C-alpha positions as a printed NumPy array, in Angstrom:
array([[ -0.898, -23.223,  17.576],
       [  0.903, -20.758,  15.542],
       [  4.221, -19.177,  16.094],
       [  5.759, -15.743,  16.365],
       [  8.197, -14.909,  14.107],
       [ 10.886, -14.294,  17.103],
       [ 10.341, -17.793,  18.688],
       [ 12.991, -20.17 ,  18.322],
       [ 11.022, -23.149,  17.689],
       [  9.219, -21.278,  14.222],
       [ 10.844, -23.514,  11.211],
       [ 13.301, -21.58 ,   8.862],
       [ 12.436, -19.848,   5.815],
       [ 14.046, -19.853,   3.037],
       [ 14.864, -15.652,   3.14 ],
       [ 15.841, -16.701,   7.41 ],
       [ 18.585, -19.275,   6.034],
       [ 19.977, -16.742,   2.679],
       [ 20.117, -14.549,   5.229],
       [ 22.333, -16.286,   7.813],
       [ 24.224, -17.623,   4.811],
       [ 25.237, -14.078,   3.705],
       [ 26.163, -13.4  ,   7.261],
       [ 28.667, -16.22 ,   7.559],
       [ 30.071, -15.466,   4.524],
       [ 30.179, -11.492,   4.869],
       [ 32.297, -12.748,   8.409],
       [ 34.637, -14.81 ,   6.411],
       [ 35.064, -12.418,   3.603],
       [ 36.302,  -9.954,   6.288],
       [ 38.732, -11.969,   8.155],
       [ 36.474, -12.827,  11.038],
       [ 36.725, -16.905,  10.459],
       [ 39.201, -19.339,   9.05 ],
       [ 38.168, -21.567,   6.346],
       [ 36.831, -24.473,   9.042],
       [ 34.875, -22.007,  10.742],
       [ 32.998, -21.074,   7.659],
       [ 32.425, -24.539,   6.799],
       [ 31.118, -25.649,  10.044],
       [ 28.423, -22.367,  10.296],
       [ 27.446, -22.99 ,   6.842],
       [ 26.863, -26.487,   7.524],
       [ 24.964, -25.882,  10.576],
       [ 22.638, -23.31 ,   8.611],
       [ 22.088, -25.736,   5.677],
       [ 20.713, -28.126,   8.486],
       [ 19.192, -26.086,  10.486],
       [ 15.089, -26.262,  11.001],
       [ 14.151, -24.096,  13.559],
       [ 15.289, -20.38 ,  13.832],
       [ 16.625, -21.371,  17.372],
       [ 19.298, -23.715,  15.447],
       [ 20.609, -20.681,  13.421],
       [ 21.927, -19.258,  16.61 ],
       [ 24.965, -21.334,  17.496],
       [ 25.82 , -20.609,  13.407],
       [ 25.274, -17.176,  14.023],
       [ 27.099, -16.582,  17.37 ],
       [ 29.642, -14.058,  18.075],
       [ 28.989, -12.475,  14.344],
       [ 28.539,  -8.94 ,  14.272],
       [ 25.006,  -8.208,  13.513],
       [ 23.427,  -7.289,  10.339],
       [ 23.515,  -3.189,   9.691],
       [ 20.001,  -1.71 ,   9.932],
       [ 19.578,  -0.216,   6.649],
       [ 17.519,   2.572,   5.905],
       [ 16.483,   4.168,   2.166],
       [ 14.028,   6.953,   1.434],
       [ 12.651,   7.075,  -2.169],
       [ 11.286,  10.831,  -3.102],
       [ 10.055,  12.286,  -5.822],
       [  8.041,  15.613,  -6.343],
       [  6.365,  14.511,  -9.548],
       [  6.568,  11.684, -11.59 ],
       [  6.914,   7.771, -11.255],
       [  9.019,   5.817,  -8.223],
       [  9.527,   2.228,  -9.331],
       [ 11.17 ,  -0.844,  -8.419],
       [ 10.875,  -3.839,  -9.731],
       [ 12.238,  -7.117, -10.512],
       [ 15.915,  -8.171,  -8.263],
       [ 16.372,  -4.931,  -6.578],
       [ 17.657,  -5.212,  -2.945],
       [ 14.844,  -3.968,  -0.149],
       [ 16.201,  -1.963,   2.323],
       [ 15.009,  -3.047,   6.237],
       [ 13.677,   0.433,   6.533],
       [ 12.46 ,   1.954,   3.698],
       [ 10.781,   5.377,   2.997],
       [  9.094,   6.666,   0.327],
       [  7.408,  10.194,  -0.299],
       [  5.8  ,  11.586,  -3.433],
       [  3.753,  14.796,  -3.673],
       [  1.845,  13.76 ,  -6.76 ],
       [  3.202,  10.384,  -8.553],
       [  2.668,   7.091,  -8.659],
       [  4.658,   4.603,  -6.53 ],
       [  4.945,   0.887,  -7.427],
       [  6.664,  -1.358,  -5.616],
       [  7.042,  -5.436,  -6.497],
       [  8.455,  -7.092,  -3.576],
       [  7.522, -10.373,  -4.889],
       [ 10.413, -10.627,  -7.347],
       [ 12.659,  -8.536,  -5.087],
       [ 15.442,  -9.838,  -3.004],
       [ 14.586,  -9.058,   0.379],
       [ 17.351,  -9.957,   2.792],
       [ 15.45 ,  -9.075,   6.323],
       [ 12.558, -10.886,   7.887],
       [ 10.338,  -7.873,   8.845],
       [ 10.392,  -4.896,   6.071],
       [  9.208,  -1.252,   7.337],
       [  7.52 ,   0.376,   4.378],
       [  6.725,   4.011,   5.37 ],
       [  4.714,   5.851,   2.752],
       [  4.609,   9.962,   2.514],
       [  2.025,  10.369,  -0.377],
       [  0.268,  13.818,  -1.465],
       [ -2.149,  13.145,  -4.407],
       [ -0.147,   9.775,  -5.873],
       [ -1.351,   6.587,  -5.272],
       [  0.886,   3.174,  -4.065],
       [  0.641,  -0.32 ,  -5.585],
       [  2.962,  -2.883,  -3.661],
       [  3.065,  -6.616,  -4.952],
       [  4.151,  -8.722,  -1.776],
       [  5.494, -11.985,  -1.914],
       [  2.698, -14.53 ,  -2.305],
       [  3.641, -15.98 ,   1.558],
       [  4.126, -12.378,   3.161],
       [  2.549, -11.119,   5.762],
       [  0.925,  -8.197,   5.688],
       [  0.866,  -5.237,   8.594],
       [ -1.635,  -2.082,   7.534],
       [ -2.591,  -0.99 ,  10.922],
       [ -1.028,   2.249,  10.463],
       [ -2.034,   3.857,   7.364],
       [ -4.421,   6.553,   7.522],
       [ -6.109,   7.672,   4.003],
       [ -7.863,  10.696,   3.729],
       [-10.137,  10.159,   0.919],
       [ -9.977,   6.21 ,  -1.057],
       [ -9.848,   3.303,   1.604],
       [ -6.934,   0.987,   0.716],
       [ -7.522,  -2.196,  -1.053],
       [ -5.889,  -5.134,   0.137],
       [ -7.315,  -9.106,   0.66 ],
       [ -5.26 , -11.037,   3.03 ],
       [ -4.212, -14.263,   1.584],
       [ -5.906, -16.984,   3.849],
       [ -2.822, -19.557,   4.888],
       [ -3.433, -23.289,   5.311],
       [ -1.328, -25.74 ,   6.936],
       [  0.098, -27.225,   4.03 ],
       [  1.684, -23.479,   2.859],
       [  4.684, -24.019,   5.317],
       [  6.013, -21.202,   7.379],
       [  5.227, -17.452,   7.372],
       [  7.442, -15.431,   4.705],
       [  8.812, -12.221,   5.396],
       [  6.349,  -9.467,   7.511],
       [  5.567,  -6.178,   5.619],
       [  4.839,  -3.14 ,   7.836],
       [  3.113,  -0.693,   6.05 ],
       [  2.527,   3.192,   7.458],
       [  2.167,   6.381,   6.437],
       [ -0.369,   8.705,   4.988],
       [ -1.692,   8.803,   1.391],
       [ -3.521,  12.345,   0.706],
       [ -5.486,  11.682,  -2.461],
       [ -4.063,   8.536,  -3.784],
       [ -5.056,   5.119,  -2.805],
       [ -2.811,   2.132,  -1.274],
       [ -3.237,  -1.02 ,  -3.395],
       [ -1.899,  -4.431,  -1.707],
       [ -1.573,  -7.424,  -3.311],
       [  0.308, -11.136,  -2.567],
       [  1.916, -12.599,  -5.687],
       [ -0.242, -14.753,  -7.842],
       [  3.184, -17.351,  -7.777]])
């Protein structure tokens, strides 16, 4: 039986507990806890092995922001690459370069990332995180299919990692997908 993301009882992933960690602290940083406090959240999100155990850590904090970035560029090259920060929601639109994206050395501080793509005659590459999962329902291509080979999973490979929603429309380019090779 596998588990949703949103149910309580899915184990903690590393990116669910950095997460909640940055939270606490963010709260403490801004007055919102005395120095017990902190210690007790932290040391219930150490401990922690189900997502429903981050809650009582969590409770009463004020929620993460949603944050949203859009990448554009008429011509040329949009990169990003090694320890850059991705945004929940992030857009990117290109009229004729070449996008590439490496999520897999990224630090991605949300569970589920919304990649929206806006492409004229570029082309995408994306390198996901080698236990990512991958959403490409809604891309629509109007001349090269997109490549991408979902990474089979076996039991042994631990929980899901962070979910990558990919839409848009490529014009002339084609979307390359790939999980990291480590």
């Amino acid at each position: 039986m596998s588990l949703s993301q949103d149910d309580p009882r899915t184990p903690v992933a590393e990116h669910d507990r950095d997460a909640a960690l940055r939270r606490v602290r963010d709260a403490y940083g801004q007055g919102q806890l005395d120095h017990e406090e902190l210690d007790a959240r932290i040391q219930r999100v150490l401990t922690a092995r189900t997502r429903g155990d981050l809650g009582p850590a969590l409770a009463a904090l004020p929620a993460e922001p949603d944050t949203a970035v859009t990448l554009s560029a008429a011509v040329g090259r949009i990169r990003r690459g090694r320890g850059w920060r991705v945004p929940r929601t992030l857009t990117v639109a290109s009229a004729f370069g070449k996008v590439r994206l490496d999520l897999s050395r990224a630090v991605l501080e949300h569970p589920v990332v919304d990649i929206e793509l806006q492409l004229g005659a570029g082309s995408a590459r994306i390198i996901v995180p080698r236990d990512a999962v991958v959403e490409l329902d809604s891309v629509v291509t109007a001349m090269k299919d997109t490549r991408y080979r979902a990474r089979t999973r076996t039991g042994a490979d631990g929980p899901a990692g962070p979910r990558i929603r990919i839409t848009g429309t490529l014009g002339l380019g084609r979307l390359t997908v790939r999980h990291a090779r480590r």
